[in-house]
PDB file of C-alpha atoms in Angstrom:
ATOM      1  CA  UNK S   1     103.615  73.350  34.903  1.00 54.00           C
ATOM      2  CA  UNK S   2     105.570  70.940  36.873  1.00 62.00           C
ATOM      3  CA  UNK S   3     105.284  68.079  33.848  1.00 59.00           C
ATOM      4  CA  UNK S   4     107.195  70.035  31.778  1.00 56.00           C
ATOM      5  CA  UNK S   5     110.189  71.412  33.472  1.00 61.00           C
ATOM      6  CA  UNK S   6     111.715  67.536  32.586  1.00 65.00           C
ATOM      7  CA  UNK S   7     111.614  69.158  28.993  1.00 73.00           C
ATOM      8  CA  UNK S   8     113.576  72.061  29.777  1.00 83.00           C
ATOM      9  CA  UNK S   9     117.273  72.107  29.518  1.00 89.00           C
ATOM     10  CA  UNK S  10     119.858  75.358  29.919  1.00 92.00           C
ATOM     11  CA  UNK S  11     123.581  75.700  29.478  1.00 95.00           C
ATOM     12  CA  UNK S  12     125.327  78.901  30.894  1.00 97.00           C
ATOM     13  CA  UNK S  13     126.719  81.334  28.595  1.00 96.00           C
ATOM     14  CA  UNK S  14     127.149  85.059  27.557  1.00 95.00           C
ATOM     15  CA  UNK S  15     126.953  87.657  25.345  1.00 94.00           C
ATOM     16  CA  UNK S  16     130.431  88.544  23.409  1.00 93.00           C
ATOM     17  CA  UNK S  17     129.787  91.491  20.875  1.00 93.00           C
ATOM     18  CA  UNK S  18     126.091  90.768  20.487  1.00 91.00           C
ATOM     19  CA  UNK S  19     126.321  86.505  20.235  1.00 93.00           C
ATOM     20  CA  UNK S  20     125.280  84.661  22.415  1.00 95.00           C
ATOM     21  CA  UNK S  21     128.236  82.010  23.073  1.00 97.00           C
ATOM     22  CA  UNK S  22     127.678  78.577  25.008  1.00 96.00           C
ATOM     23  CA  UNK S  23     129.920  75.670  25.194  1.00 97.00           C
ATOM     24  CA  UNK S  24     129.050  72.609  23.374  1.00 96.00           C
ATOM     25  CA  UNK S  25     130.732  68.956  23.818  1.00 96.00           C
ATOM     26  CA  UNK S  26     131.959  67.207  20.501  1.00 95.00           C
ATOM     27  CA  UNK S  27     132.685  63.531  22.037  1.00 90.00           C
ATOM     28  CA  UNK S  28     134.984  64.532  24.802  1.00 92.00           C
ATOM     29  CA  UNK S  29     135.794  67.771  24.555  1.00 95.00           C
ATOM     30  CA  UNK S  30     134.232  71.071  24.626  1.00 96.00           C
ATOM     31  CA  UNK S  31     134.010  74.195  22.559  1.00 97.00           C
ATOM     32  CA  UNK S  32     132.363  77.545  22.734  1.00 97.00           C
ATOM     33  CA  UNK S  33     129.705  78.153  19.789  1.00 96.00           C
ATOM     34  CA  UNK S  34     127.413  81.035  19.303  1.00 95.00           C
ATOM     35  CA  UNK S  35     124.011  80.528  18.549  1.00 94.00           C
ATOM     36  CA  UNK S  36     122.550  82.284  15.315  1.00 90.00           C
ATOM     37  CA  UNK S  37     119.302  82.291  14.688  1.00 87.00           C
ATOM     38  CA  UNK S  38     119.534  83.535  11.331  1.00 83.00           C
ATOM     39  CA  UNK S  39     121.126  80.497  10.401  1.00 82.00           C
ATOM     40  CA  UNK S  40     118.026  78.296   9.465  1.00 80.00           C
ATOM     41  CA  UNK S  41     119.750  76.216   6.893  1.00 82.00           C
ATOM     42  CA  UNK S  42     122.405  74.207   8.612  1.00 85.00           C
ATOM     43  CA  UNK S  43     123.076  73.173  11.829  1.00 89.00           C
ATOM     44  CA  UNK S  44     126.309  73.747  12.524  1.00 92.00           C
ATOM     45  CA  UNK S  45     129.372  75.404  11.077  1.00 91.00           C
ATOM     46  CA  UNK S  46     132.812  75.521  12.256  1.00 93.00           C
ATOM     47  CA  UNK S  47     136.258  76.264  11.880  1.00 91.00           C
ATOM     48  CA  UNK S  48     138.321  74.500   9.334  1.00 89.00           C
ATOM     49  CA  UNK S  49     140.600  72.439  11.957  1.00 88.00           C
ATOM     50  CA  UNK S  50     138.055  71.210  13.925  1.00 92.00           C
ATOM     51  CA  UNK S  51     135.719  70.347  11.148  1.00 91.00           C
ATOM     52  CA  UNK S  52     138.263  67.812  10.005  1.00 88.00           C
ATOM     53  CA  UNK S  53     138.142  66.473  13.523  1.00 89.00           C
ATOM     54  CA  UNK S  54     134.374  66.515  13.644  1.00 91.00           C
ATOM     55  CA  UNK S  55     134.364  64.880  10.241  1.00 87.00           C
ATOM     56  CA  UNK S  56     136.508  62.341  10.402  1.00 82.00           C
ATOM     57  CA  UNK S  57     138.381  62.948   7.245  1.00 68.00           C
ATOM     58  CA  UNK S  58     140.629  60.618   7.666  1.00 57.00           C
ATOM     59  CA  UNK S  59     138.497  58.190   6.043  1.00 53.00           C
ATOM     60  CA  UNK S  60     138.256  57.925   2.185  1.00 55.00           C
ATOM     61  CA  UNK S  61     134.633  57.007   2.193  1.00 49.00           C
ATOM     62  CA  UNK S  62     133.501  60.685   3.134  1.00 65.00           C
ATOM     63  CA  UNK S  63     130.575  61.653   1.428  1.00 73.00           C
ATOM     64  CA  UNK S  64     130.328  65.945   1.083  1.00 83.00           C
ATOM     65  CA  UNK S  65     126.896  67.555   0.678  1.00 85.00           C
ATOM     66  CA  UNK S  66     127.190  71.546  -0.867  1.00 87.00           C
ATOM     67  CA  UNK S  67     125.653  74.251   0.607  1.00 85.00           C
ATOM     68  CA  UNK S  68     125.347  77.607  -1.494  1.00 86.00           C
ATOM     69  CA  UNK S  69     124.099  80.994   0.552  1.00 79.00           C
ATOM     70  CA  UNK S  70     124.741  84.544   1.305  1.00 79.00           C
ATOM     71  CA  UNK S  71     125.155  85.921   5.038  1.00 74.00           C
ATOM     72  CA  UNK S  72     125.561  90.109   4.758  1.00 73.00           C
ATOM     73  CA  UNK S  73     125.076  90.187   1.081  1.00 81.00           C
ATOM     74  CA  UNK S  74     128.407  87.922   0.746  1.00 78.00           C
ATOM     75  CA  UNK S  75     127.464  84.413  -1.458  1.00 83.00           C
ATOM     76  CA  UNK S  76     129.197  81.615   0.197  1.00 82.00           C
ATOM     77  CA  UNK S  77     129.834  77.738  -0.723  1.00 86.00           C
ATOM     78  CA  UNK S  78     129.720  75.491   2.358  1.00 87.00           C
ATOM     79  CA  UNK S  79     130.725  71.816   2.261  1.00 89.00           C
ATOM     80  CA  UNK S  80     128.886  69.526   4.830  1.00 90.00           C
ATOM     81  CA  UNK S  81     129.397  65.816   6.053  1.00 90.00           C
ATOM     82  CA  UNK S  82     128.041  63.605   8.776  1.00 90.00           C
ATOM     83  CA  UNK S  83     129.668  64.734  12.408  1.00 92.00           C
ATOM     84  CA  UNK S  84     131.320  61.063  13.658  1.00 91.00           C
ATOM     85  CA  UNK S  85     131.187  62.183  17.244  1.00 93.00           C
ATOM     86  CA  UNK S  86     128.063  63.279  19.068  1.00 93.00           C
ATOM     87  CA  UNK S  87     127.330  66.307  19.699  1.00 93.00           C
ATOM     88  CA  UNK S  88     125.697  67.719  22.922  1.00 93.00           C
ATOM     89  CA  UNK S  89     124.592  70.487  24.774  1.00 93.00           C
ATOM     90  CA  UNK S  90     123.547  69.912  27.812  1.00 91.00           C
ATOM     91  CA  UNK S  91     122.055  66.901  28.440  1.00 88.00           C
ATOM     92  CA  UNK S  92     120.515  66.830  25.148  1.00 89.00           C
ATOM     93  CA  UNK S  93     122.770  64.658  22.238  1.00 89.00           C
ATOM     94  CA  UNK S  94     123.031  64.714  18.416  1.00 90.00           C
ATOM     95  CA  UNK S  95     124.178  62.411  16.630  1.00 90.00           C
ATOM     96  CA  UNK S  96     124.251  62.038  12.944  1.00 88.00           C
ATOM     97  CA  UNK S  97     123.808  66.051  11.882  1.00 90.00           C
ATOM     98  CA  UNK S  98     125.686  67.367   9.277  1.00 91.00           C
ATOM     99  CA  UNK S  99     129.004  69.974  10.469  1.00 93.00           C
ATOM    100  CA  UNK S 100     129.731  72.267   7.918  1.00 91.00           C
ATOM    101  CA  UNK S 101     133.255  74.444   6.997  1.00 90.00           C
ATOM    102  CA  UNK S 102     133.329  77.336   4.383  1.00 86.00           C
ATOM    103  CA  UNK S 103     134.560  74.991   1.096  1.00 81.00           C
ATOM    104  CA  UNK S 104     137.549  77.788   0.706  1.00 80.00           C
ATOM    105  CA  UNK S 105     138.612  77.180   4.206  1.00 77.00           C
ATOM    106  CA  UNK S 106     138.564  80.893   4.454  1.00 74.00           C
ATOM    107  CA  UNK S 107     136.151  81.670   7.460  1.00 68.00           C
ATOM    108  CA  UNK S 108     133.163  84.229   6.151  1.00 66.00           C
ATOM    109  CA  UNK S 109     132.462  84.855   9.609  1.00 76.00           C
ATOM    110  CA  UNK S 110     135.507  86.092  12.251  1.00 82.00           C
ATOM    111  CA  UNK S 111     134.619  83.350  14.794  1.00 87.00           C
ATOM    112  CA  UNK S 112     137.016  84.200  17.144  1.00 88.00           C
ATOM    113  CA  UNK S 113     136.305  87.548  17.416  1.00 89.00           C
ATOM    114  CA  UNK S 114     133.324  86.157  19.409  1.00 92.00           C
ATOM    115  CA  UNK S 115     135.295  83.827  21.556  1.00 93.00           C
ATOM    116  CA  UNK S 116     133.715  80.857  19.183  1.00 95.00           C
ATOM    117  CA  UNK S 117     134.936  78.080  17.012  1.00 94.00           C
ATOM    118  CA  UNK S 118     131.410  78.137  15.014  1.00 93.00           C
ATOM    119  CA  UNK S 119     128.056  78.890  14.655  1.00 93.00           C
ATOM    120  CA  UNK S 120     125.136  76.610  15.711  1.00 93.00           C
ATOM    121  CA  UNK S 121     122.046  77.272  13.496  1.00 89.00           C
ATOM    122  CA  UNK S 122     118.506  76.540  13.919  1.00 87.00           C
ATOM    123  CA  UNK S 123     118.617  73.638  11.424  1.00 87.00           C
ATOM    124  CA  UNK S 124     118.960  71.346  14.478  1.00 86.00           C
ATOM    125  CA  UNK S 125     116.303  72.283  16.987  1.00 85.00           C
ATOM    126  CA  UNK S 126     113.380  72.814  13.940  1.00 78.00           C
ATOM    127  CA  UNK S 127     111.838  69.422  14.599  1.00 77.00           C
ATOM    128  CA  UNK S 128     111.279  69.043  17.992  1.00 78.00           C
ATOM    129  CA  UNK S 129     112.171  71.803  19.929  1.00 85.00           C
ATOM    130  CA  UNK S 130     112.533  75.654  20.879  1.00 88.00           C
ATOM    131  CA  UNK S 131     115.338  77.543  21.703  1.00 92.00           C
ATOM    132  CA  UNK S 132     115.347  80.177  24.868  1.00 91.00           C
ATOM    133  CA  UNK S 133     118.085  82.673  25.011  1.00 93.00           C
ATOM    134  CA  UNK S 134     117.422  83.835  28.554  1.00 92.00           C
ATOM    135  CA  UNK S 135     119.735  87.122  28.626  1.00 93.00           C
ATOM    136  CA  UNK S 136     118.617  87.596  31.787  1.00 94.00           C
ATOM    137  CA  UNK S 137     120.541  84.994  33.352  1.00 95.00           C
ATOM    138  CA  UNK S 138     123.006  84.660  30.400  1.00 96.00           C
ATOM    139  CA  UNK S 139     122.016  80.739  29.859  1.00 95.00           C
ATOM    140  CA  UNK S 140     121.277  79.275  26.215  1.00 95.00           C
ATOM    141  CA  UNK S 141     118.368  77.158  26.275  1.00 92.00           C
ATOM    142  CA  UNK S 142     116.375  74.123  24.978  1.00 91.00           C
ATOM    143  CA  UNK S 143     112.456  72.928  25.155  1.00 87.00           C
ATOM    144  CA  UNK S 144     111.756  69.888  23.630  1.00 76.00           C
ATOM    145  CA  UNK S 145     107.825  69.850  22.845  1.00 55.00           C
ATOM    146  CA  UNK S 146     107.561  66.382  21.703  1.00 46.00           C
ATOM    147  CA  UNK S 147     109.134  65.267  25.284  1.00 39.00           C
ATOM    148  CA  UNK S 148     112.445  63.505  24.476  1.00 40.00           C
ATOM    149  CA  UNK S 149     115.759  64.270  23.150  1.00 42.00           C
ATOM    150  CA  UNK S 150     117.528  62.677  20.721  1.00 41.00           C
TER     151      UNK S 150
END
């Protein structure tokens, strides 16, 4: 229905070794993330350097949340904090979500190998939207069912 392509949003991208990678904006600049959707429990998880970026470590205030899984049967401690810059894709922004980095600095998953800086996971659309990976015309995409973005 015409109502409801205002709901709609896609970003191009394209498959690299079987992930889907898109760029996303951090503030000013942009970076190529692949989506996961395996990845229910956080929303995002990046390299080491640019998580201190995202983070804002440079302030002594920082408050850490932990994060214990397993990805491919290998257990894993991540260390989250707030993400000081927003965070959009598309014309849809984040602000406030937690970034997370491996708490060993030592990346579980070979993010460059994908042409990616990170992982986004589905932790950040489970509210109030779906996601649409249309392969078809290589775009990563967003439907927000409640009507707005954040």
């Amino acid at each position: 229905p015409e109502d409801l392509k205002k709901d709609y949003l896609y970003v191009p991208g394209s498959m690299n070794i079987g992930k889907f990678v898109f760029p996303v904006q951090f503030g000013r600049k942009k970076y190529p993330l692949y989506y996961d959707s395996t990845e229910s429990m956080i929303t995002l998880r990046v390299v080491p350097s640019l998580w201190n970026e995202l983070a804002g470590i440079t302030t002594k205030n920082t408050t850490f949340e932990v994060l214990k899984g397993e990805i491919r049967g290998v257990s894993y401690t991540a260390v989250g904090t707030e993400c000081v810059v927003p965070v959009e894709i598309g014309s849809a922004s984040y602000t406030g979500i937690t970034v997370y980095k491996n708490r060993d600095d030592t990346p579980l998953i070979p993010y460059d190998r994908y042409g990616s800086v990170g992982v986004l996971g589905n932790a950040l659309f489970r509210e109030d939207s779906i996601v649409i990976l249309d392969l078809i015309q290589n775009r990563f995409g967003l439907f927000s069912y409640v009507g707005t973005k954040k």
